[in-house]
CSV table of C-alpha atoms in Angstrom, one decimal:
chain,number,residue,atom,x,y,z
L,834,UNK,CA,237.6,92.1,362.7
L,835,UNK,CA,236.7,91.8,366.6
L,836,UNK,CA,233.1,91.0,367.0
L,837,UNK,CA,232.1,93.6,370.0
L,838,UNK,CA,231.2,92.5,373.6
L,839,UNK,CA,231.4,96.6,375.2
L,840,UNK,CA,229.1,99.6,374.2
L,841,UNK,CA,230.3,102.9,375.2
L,842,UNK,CA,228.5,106.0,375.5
L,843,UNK,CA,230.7,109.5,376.1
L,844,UNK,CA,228.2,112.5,375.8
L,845,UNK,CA,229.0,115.8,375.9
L,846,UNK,CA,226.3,118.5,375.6
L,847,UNK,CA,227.7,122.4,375.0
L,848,UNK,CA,225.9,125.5,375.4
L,849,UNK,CA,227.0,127.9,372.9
L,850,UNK,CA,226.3,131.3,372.3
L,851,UNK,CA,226.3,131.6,368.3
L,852,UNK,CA,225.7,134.9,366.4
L,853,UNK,CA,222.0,135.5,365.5
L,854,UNK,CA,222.7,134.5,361.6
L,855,UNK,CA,223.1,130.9,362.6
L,856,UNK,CA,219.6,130.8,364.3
L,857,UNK,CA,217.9,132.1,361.4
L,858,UNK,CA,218.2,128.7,359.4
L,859,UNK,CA,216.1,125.7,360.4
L,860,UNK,CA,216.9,122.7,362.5
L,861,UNK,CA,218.1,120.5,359.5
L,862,UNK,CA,220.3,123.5,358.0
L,863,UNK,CA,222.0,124.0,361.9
L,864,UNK,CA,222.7,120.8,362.5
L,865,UNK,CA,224.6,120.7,359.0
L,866,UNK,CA,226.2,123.8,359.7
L,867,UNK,CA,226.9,123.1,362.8
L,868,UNK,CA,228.8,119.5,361.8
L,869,UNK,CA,230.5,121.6,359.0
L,870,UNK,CA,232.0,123.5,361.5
L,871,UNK,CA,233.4,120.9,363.8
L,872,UNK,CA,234.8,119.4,360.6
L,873,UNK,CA,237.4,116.3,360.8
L,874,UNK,CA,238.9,117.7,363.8
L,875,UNK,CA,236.4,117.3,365.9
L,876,UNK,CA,233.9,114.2,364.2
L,877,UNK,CA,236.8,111.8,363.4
L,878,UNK,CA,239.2,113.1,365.8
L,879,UNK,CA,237.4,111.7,368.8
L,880,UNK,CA,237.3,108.0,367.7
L,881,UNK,CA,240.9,107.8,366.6
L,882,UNK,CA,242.1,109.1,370.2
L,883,UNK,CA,240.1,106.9,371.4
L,884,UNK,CA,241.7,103.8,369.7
L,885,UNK,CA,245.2,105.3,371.0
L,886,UNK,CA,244.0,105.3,374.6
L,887,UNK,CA,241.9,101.8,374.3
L,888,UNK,CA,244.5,100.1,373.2
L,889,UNK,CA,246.9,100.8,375.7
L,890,UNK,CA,244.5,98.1,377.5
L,891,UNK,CA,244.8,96.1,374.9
L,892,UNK,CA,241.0,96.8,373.7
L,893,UNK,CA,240.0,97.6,370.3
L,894,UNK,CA,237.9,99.9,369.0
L,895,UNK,CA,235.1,97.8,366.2
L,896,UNK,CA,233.0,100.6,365.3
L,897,UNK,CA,231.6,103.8,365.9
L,898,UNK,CA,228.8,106.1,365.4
L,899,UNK,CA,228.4,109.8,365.4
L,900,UNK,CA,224.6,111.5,366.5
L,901,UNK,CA,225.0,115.5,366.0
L,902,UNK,CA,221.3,117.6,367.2
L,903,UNK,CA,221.0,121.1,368.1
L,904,UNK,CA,218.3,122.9,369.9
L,905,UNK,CA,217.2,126.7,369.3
L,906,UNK,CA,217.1,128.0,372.2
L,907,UNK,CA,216.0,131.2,371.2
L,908,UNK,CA,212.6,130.1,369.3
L,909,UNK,CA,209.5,130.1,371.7
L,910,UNK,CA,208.1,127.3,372.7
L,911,UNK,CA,205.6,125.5,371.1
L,912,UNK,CA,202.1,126.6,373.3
L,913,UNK,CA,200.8,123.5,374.9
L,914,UNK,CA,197.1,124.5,374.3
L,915,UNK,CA,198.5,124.5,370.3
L,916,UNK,CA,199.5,120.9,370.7
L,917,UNK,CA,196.4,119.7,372.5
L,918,UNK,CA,193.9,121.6,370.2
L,919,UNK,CA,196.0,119.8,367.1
L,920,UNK,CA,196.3,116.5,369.0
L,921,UNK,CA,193.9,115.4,372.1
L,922,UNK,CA,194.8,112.6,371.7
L,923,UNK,CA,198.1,112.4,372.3
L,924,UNK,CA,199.3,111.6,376.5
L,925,UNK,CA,201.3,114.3,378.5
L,926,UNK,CA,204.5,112.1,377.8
L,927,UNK,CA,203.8,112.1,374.0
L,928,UNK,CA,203.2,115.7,373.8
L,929,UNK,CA,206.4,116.4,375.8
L,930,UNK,CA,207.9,114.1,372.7
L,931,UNK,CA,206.2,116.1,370.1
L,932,UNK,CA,207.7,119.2,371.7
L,933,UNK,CA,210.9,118.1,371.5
L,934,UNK,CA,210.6,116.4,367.8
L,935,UNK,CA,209.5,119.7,366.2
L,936,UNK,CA,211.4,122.4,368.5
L,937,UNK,CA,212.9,124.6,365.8
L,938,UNK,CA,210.8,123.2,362.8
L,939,UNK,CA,206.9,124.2,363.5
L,940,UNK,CA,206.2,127.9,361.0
L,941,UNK,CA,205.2,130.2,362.6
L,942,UNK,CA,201.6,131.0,360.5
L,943,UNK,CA,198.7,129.9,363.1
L,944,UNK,CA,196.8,128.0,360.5
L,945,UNK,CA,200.2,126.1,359.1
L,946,UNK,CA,201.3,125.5,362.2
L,947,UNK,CA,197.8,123.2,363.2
L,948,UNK,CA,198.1,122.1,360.0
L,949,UNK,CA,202.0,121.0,361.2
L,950,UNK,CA,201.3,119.8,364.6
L,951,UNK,CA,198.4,117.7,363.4
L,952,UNK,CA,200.7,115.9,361.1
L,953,UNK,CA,203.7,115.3,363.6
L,954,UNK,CA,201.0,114.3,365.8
L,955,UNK,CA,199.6,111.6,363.5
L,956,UNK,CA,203.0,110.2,362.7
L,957,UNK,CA,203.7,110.1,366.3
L,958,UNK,CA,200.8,108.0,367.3
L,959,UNK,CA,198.0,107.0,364.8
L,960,UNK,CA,196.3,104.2,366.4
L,961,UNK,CA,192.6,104.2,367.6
L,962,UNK,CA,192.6,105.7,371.1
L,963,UNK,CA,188.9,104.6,371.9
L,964,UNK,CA,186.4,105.3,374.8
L,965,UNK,CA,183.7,104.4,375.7
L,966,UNK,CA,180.5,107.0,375.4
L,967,UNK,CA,176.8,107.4,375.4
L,968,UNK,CA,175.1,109.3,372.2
L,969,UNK,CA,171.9,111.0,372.4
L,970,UNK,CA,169.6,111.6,369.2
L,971,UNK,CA,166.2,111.3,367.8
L,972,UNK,CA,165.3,107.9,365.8
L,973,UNK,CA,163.6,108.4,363.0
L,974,UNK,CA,160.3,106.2,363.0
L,975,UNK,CA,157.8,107.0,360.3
L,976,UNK,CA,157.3,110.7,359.9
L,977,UNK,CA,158.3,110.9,363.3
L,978,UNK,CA,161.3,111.5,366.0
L,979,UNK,CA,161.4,109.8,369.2
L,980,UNK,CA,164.6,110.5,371.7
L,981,UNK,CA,167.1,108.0,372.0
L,982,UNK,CA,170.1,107.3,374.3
L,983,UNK,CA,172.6,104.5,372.9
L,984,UNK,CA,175.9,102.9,373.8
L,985,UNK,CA,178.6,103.8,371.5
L,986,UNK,CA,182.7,104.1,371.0
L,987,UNK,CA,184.1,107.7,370.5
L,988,UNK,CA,187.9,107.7,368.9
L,989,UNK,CA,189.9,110.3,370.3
L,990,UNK,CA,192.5,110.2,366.9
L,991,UNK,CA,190.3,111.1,364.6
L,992,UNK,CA,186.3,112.1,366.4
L,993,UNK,CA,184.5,109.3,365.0
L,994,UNK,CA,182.1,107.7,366.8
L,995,UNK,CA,181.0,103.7,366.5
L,996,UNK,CA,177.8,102.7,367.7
L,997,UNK,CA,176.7,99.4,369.6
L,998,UNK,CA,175.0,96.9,366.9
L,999,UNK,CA,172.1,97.6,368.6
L,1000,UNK,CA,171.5,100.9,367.2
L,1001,UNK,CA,173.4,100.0,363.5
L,1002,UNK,CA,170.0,99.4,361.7
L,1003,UNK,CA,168.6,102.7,363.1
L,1004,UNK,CA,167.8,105.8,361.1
L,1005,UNK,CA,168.8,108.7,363.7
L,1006,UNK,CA,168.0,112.3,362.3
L,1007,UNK,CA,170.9,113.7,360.0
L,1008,UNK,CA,172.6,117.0,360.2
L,1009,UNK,CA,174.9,119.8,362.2
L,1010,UNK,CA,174.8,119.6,365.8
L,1011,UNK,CA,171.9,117.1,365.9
L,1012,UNK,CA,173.7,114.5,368.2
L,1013,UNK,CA,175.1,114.8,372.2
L,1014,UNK,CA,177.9,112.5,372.9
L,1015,UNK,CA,178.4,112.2,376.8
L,1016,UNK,CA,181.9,110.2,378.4
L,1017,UNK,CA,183.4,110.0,381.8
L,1018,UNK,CA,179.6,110.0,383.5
L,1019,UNK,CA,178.8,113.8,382.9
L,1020,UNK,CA,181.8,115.6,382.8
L,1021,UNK,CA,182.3,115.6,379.1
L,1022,UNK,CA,179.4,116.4,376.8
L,1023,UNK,CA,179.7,117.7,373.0
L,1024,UNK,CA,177.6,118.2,370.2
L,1025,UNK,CA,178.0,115.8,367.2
L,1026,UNK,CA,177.0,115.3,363.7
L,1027,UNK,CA,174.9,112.9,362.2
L,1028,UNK,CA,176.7,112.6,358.2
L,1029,UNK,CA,174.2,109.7,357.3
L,1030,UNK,CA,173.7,106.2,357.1
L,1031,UNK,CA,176.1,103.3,356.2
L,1032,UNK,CA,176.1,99.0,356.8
L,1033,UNK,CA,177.8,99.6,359.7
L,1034,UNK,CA,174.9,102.1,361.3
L,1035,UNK,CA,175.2,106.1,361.4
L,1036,UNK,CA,177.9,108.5,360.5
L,1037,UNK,CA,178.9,110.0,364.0
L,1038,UNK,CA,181.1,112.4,364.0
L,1039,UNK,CA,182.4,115.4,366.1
L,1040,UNK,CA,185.1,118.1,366.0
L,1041,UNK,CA,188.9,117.5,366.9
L,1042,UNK,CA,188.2,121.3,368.3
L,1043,UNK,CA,185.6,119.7,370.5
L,1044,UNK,CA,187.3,117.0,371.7
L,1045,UNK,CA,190.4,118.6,372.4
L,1046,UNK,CA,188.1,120.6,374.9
L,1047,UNK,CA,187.7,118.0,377.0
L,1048,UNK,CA,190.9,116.1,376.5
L,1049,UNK,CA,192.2,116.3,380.1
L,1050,UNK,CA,188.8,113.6,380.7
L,1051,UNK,CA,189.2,112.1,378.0
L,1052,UNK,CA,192.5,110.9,378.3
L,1053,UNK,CA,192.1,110.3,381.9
L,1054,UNK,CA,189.5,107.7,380.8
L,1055,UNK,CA,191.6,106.2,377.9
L,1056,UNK,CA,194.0,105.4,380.3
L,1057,UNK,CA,192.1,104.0,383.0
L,1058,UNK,CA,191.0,101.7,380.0
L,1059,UNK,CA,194.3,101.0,378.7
């Protein structure tokens, strides 16, 4: 066989106006029906008129391969707000990707559909998207509280926050809403929780719901870093 020195790309994209019992099935189940419908004819007819007409050149056809997608133009779109409350910490480009990955696949109950989003999110990106952040809480001295303001690292993937080693063999007070993270000087400010204490310092911790608030800074910042 030929080894290949030529890769060609013919595209065709059709607009097609199909009865409303082919949109009822999901993405995976169109596509199939849709390739079961094109058959032979269509899916293997291509390459072999293509060998015919090549090799009037005297070229060779080596391989070929076959991508069939179909998008539901019918479904709503997937709310923007939706995506960003699921995934802050995603860019604009990589929620345009999401969109486009789960177009025809997300369910349609509000609570499954985070539940969804959050998950395509994760397997879209899952790395540590970190910036940098001040936390404000009380020390815990004695029997007493004194204020404290500390250097610390707030992931956007997942709303944990890592502290500077200077405040990991600190006690802050524990519970609900007792910490204030602050980012991007003062435009972004949300109330954390303090979960306890570990080797590594205190549990930090604050709401996707919360930072997904603030995205647009966030991000800004994470990219300014990056």
């Amino acid at each position: 066989m030929s080894k290949p020195n030529l890769k060609l790309h013919v595209n065709f994209e059709f607009e097609i106006a199909a009865p409303e019992a082919l949109l009822e099935h999901d993405h995976a189940t169109l596509c199939q029906k849709l390739s079961d419908m094109l058959g032979p004819l269509v899916l293997q007819g291509m390459p072999k008129v293509t060998t015919t007409q090549l090799a009037k050149s005297g070229a060779t056809l080596v391989g070929h391969h076959c991508r069939l997608d179909a998008k539901n133009l019918s479904l709503p779109a997937i709310d923007r707000e939706a995506m960003i409350a699921a995934a802050p910490h995603l860019t604009d480009e990589e929620l345009n990707m999401l969109a486009q990955q789960i177009n025809g696949k997300a369910p349609g109950n509000p609570v499954e559909l985070q539940r969804f989003l959050r998950r395509q999110a994760l397997a879209l990106v899952n790395e540590y998207r970190l910036v940098p952040c001040k936390v404000e809480g009380k020390l815990k001295s004695g029997g007493t509280f004194t204020d404290i303001t500390e250097d610390a690292t707030l992931n956007l993937t997942n709303g944990s926050v890592m502290v500077d080693e200077s405040l990991r063999q600190n006690h802050l007070k524990e519970g609900v809403g007792v910490i204030t993270l602050r980012a991007a000087g003062d435009a972004v400010s949300i109330i954390g929780n303090c979960e306890g204490h570990t080797l590594s310092g205190p549990v930090i911790n604050v709401s996707i719901d919360d930072v997904a608030k603030s995205r647009d800074a966030l991000i800004a910042l994470w990219q300014a870093r990056s």
